[in-house]
Coordinates of N, CA and C in Angstrom, one line a residue:
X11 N 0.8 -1.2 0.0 CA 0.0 0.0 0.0 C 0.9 1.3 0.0
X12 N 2.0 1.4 0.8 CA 2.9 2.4 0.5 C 3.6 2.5 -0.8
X13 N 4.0 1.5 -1.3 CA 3.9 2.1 -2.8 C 3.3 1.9 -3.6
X14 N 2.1 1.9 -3.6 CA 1.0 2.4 -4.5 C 0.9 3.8 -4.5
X15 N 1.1 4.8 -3.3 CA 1.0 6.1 -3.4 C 2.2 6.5 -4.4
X16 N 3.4 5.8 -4.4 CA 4.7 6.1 -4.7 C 4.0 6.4 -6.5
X17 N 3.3 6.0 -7.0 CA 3.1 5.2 -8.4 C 2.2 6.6 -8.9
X18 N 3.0 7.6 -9.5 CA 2.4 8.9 -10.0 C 1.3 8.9 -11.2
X19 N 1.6 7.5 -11.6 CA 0.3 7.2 -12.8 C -1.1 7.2 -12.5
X20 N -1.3 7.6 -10.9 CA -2.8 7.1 -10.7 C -2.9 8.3 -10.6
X21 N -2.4 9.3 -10.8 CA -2.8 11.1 -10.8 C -3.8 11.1 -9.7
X22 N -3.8 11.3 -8.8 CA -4.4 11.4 -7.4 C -3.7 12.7 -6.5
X23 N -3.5 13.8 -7.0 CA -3.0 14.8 -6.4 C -3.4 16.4 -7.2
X24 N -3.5 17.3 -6.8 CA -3.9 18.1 -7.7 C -2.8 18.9 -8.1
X25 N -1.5 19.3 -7.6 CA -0.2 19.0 -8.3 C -0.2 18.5 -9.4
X26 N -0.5 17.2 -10.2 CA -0.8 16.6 -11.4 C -1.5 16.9 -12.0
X27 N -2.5 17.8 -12.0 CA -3.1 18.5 -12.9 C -4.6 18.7 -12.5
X28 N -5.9 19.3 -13.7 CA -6.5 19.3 -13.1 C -7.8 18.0 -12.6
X29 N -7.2 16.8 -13.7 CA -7.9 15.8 -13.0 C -7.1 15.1 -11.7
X30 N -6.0 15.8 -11.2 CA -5.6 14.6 -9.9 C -6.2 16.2 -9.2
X31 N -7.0 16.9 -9.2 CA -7.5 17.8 -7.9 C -8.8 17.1 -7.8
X32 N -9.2 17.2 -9.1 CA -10.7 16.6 -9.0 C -10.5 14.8 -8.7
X33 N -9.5 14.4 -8.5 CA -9.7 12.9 -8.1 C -9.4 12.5 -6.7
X34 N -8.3 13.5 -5.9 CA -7.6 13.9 -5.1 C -8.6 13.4 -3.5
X35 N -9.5 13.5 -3.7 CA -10.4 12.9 -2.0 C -11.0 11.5 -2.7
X36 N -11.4 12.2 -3.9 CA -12.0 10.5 -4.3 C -11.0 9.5 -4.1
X37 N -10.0 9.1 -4.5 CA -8.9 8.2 -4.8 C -8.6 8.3 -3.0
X38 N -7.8 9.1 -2.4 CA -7.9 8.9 -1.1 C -8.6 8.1 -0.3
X39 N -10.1 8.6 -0.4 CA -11.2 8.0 -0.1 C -10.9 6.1 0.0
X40 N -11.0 5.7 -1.2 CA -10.9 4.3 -1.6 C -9.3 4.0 -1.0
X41 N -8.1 4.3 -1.0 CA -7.4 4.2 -0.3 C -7.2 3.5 0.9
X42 N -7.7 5.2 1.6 CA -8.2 4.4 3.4 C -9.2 3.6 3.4
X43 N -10.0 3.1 2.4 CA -10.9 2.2 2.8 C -9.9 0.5 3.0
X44 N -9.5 0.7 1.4 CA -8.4 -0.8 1.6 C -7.7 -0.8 2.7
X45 N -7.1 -0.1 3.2 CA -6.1 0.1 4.2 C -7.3 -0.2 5.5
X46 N -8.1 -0.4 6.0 CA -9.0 -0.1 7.2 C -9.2 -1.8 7.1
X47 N -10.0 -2.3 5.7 CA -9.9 -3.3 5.2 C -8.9 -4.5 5.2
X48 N -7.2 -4.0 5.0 CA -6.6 -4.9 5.3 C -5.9 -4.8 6.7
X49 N -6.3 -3.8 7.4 CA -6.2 -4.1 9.1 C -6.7 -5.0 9.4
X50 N -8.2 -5.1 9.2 CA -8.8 -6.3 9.9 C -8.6 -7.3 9.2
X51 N -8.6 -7.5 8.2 CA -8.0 -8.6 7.7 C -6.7 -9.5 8.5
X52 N -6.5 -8.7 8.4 CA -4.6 -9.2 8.5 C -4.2 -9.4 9.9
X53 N -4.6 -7.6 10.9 CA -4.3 -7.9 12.2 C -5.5 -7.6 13.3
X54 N -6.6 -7.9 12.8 CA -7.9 -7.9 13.6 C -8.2 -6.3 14.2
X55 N -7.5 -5.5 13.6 CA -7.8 -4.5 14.5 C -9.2 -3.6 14.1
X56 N -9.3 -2.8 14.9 CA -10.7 -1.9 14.0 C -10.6 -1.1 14.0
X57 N -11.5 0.1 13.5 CA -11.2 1.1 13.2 C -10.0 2.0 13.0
X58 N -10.2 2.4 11.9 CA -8.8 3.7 11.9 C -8.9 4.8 12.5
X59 N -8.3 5.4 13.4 CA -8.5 6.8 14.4 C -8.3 7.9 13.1
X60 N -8.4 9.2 13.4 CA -8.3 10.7 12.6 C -7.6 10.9 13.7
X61 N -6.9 11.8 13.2 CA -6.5 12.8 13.9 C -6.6 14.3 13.1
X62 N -7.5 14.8 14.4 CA -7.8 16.4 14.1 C -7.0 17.4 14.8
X63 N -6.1 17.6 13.8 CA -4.8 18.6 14.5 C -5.8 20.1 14.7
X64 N -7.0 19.9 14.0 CA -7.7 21.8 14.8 C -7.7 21.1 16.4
X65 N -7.6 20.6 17.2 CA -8.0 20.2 18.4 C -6.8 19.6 19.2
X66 N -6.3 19.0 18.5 CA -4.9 17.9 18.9 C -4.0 18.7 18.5
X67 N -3.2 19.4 18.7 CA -2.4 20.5 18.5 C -0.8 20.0 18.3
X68 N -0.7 18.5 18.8 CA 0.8 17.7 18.5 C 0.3 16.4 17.7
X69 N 1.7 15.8 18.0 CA 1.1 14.3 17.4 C 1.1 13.3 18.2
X70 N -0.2 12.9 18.5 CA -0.8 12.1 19.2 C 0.3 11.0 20.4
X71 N 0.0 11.7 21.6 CA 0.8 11.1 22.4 C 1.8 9.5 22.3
X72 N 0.5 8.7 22.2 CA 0.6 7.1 21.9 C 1.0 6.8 21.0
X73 N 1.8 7.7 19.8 CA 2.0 7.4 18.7 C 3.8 8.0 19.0
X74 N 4.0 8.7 19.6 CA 5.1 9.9 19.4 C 6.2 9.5 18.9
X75 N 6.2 8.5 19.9 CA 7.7 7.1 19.8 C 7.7 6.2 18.9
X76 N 6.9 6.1 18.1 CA 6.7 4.8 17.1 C 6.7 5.5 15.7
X77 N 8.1 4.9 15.1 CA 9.0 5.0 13.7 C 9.2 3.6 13.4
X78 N 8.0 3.3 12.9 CA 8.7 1.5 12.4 C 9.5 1.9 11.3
X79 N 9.9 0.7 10.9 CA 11.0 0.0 9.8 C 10.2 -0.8 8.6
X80 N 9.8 -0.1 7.3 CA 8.7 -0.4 6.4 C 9.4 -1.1 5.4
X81 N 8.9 -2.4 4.9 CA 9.7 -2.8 3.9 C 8.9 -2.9 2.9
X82 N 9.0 -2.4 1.5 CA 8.7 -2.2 0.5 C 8.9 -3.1 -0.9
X83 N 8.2 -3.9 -1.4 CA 8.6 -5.2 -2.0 C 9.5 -4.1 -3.4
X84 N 9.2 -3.1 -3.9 CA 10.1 -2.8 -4.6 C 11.7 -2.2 -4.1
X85 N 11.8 -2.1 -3.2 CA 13.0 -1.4 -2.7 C 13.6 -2.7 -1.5
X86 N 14.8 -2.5 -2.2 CA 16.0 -3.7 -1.4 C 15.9 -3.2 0.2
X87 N 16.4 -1.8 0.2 CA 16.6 -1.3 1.9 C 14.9 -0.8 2.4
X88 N 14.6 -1.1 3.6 CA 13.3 -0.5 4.1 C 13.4 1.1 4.6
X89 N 12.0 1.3 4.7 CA 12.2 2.5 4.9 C 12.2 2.8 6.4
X90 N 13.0 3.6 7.0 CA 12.9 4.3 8.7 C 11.8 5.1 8.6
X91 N 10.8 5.2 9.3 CA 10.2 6.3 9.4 C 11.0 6.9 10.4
X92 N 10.9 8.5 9.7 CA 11.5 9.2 10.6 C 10.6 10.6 10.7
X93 N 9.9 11.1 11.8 CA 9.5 11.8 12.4 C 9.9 13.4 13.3
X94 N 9.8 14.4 12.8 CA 10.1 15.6 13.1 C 8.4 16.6 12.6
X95 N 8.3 17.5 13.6 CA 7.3 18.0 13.8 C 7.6 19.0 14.2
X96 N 7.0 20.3 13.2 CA 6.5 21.9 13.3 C 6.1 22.3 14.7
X97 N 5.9 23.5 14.8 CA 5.1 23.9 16.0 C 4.0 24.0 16.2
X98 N 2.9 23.4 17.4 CA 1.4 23.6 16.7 C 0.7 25.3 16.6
X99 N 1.4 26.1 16.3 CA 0.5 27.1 15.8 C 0.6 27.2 14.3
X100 N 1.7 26.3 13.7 CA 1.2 26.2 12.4 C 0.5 25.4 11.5
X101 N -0.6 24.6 12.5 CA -1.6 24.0 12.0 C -2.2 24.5 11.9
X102 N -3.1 23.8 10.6 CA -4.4 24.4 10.3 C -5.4 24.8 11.4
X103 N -6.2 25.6 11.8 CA -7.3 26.0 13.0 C -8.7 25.2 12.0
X104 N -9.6 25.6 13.3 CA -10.9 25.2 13.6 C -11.2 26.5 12.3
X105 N -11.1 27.8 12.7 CA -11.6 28.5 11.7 C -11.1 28.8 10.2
X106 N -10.4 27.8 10.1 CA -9.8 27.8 8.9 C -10.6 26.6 8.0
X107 N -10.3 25.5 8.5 CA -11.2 24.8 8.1 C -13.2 24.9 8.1
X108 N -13.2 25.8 8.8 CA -15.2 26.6 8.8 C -14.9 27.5 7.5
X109 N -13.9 28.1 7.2 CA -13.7 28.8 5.8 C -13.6 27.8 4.7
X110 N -13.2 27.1 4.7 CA -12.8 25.7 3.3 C -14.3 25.3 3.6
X111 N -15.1 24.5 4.1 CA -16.6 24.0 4.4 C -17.6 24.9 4.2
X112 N -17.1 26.7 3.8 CA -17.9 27.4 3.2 C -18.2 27.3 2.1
X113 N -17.1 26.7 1.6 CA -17.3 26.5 -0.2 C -18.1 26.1 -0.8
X114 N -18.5 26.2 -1.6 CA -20.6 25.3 -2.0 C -20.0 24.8 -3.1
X115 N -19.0 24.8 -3.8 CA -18.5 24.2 -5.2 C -17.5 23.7 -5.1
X116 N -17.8 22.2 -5.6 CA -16.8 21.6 -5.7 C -15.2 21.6 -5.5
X117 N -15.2 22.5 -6.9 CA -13.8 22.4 -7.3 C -13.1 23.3 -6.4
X118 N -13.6 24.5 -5.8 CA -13.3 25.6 -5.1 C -13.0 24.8 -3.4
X119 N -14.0 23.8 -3.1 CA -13.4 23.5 -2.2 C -12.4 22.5 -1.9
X120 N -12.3 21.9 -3.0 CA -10.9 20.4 -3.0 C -9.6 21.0 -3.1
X121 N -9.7 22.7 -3.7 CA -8.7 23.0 -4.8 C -7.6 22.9 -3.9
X122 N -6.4 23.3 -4.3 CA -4.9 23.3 -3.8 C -4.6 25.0 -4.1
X123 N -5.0 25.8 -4.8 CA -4.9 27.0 -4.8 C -5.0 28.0 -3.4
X124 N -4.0 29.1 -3.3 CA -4.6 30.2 -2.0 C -6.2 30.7 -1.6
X125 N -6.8 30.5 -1.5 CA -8.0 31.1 -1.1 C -8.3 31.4 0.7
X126 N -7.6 30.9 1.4 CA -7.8 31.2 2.6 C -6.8 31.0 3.8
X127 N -6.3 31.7 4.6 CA -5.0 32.1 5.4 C -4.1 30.5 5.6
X128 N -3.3 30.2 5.7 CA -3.1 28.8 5.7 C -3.1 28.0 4.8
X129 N -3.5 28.5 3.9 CA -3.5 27.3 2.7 C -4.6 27.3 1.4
X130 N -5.1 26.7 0.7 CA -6.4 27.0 -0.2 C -7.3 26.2 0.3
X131 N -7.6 25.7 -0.6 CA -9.3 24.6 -0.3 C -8.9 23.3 0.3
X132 N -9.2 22.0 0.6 CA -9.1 21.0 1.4 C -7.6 20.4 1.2
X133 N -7.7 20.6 -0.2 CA -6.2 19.9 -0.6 C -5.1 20.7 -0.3
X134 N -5.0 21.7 -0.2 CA -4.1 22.8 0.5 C -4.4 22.8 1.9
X135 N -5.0 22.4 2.5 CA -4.8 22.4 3.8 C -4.1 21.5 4.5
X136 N -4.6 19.9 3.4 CA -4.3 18.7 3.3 C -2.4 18.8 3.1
X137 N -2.2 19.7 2.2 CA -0.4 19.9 2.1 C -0.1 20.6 3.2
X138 N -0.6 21.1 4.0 CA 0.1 22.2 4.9 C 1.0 21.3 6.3
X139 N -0.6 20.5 7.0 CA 0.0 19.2 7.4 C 1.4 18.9 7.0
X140 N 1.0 18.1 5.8 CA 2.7 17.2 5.3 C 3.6 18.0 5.9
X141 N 3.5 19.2 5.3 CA 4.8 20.1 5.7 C 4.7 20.5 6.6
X142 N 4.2 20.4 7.7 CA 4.3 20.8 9.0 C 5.2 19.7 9.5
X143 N 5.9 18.6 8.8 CA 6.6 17.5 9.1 C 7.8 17.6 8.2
X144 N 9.1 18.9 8.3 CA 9.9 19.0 8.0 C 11.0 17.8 8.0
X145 N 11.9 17.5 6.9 CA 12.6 16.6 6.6 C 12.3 15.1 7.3
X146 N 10.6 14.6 7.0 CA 10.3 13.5 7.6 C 9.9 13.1 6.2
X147 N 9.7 12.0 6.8 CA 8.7 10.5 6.0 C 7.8 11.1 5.5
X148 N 6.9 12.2 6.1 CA 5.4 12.5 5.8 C 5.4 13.3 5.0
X149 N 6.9 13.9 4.6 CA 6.6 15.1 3.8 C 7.3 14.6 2.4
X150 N 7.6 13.4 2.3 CA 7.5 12.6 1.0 C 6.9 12.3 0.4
X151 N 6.5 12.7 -0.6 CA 4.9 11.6 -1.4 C 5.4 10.1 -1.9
X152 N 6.2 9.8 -1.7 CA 6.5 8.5 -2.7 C 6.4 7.6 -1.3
X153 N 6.8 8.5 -0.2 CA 7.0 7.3 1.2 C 6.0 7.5 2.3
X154 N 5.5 8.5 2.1 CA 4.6 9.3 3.1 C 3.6 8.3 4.0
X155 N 2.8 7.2 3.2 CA 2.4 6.3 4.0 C 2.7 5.3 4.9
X156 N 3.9 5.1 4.9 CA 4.8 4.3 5.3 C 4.9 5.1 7.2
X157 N 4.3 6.1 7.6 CA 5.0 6.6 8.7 C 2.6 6.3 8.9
X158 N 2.8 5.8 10.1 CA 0.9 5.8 10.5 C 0.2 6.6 10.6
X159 N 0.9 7.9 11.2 CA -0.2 9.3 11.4 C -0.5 9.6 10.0
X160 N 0.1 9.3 8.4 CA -0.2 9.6 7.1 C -1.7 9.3 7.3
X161 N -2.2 7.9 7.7 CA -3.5 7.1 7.7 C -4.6 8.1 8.6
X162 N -3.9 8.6 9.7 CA -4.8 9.1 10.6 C -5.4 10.7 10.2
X163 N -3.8 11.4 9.1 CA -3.9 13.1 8.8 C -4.9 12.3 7.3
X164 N -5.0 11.6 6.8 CA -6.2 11.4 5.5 C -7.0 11.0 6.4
X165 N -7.3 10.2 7.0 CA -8.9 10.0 7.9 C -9.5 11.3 8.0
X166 N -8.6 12.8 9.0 CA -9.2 13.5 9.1 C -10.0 14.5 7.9
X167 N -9.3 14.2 6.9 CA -9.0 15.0 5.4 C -10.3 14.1 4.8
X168 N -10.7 13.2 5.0 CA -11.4 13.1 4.6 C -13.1 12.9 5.2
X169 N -12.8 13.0 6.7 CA -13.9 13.4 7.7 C -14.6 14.7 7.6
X170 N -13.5 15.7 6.9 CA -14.2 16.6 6.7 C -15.3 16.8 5.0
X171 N -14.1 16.4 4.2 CA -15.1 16.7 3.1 C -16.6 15.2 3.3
X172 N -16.5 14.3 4.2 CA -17.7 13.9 4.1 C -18.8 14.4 5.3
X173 N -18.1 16.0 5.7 CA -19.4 16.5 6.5 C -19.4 17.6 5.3
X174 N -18.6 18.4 4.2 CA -18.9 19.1 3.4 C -20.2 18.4 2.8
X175 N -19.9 17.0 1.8 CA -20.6 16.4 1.3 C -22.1 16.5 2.0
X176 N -22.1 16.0 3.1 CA -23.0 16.5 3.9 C -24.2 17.3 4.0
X177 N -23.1 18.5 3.8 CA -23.8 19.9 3.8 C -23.8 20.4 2.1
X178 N -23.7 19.6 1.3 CA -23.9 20.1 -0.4 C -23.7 18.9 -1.3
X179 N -24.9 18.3 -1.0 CA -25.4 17.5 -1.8 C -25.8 17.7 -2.9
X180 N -25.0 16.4 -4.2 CA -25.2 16.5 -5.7 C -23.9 17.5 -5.8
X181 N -23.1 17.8 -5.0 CA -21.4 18.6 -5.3 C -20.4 17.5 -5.5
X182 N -20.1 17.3 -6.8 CA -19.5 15.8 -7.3 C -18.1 16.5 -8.1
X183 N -17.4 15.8 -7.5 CA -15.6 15.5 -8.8 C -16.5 15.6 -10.2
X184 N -15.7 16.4 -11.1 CA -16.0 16.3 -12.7 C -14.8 15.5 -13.0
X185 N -15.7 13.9 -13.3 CA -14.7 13.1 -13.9 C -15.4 12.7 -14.7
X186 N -15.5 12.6 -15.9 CA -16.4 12.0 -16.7 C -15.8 10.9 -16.8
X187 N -16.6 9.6 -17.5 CA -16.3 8.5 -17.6 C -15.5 7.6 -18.9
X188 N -15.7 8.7 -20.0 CA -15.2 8.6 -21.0 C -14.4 10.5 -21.7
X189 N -13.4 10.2 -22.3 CA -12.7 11.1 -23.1 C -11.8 10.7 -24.2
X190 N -11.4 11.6 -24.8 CA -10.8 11.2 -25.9 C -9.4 10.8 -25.6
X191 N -8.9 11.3 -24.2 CA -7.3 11.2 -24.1 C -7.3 9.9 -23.1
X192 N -6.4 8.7 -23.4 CA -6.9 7.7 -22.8 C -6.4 7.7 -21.5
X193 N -5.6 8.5 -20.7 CA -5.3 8.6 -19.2 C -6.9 9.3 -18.8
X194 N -7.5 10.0 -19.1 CA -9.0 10.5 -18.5 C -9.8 9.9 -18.8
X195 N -10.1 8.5 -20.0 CA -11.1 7.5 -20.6 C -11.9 7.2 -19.0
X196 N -10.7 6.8 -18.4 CA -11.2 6.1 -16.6 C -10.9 7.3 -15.6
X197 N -10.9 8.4 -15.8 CA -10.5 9.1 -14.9 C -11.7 8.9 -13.7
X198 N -13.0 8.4 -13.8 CA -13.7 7.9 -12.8 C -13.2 6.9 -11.8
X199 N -12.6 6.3 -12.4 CA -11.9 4.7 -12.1 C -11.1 4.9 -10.8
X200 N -11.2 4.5 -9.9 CA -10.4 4.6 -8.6 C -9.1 3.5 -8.9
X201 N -8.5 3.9 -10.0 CA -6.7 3.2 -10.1 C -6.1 2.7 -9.0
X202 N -5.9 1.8 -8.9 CA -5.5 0.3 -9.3 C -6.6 -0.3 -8.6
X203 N -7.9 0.4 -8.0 CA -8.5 -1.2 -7.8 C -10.0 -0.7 -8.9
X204 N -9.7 -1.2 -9.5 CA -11.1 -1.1 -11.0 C -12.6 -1.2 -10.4
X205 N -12.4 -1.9 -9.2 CA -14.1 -2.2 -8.8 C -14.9 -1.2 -8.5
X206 N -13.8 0.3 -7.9 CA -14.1 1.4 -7.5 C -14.3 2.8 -8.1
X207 N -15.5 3.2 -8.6 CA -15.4 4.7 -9.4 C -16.0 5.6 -8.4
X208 N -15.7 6.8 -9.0 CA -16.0 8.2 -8.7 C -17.2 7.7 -7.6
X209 N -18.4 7.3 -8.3 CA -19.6 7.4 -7.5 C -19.9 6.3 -6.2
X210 N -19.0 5.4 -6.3 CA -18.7 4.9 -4.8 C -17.9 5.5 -3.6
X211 N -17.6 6.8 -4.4 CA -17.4 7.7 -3.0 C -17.7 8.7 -2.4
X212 N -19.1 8.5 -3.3 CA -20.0 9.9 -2.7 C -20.6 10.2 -1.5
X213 N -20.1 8.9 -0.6 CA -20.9 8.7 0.8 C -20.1 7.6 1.1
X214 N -20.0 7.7 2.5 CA -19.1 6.7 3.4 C -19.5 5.4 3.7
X215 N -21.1 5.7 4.3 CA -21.8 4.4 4.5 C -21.5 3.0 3.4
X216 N -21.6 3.6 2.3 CA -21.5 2.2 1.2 C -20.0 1.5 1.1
X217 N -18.5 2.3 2.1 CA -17.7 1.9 2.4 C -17.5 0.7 3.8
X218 N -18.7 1.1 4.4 CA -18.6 0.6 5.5 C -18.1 1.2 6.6
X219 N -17.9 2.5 7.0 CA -17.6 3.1 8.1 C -18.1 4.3 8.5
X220 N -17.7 4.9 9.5 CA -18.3 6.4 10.2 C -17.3 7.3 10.9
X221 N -17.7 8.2 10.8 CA -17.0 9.1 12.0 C -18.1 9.7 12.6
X222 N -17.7 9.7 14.2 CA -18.3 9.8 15.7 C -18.1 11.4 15.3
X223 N -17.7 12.4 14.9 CA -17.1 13.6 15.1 C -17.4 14.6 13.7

């Protein structure tokens, strides 16, 4: 699962243009679901925690000390997670995020552009995080999941846009299903697992999970 993020062909970032903005929670989305999926699978556990740095202002006590050793079937050496962390006043706030959840359109709210103190729309807030983890694991995209709070800062990232969703219903990713250029033909398509498009992430329920919060 960590290098699948590494794998820049699934355009899942809005850095890559403008269908990895518009794919960018969707793709996520399906992500943490496999990942929640092969927890229990694998080591019985449940649920995946969020963490909401508007409230949690460090990184999570129980977590602080733990930098596993990730091995990666494509890479001979594993990865250290290695861990370093900002100050919490430069996390995103409570009213920063009530400013991104104002947004009624879509694209305005996923965007990665400036639009509000801190960062732009969800995906820019979603970067600000990373980089509030100076010369670490998190602030890598190719290794970024490889370190656990990655799983916990996308849980939260995506707790919010499913109280956006919430609150602006029928506000959908423009992914059409077909185009003439064959990287967008599937840009619906949740890459690499095919079973998953656009519209099985319009709601959480049909993943199988919730947030209390």
């Amino acid at each position: 699962l960590v290098a699948i993020h590494g794998e820049m062909v699934h355009d899942m970032h809005g850095y890559m243009g403008p269908v990895g903005s518009q794919r960018f929670l969707a793709w996520h989305r399906v992500y943490l679901s496999v990942f929640q999926r092969a927890l229990k699978q694998h080591l019985g556990h449940g649920p995946l925690p969020y963490w909401d740095w508007t409230t949690d202002r460090a990184i999570p006590a129980w977590l602080d000390g733990y930098q596993p050793l990730v091995k990666l079937p494509s890479k001979a050496a594993p990865i250290q997670v290695v861990r370093k962390s900002g100050p919490p006043e430069d996390l995103p706030t409570s009213a920063t995020i009530e400013t991104v959840l104002a947004n009624t359109d879509f694209t305005r709210f996923t965007s990665v552009l400036p639009s509000v103190k801190d960062g732009g729309g969800l995906e820019g807030i979603h970067n600000s995080v990373h980089g509030w983890f100076p010369d670490s694991t998190m602030n890598e995209v190719a290794i970024a999941p490889a370190d656990p709070i990655f799983w916990m800062h996308h849980a939260n990232i995506d707790r919010i846009w499913a109280i956006w969703q919430f609150n602006n219903p029928g506000q959908v990713p423009n992914l059409p299903a077909s185009l003439l250029d064959d990287q967008q033909r599937a840009a619906n398509v949740m890459d690499p697992w095919p079973q998953y498009t656009e519209l099985d992430t319009r709601g959480i329920d049909g993943l199988g999970y919730a947030y209390d919060g």
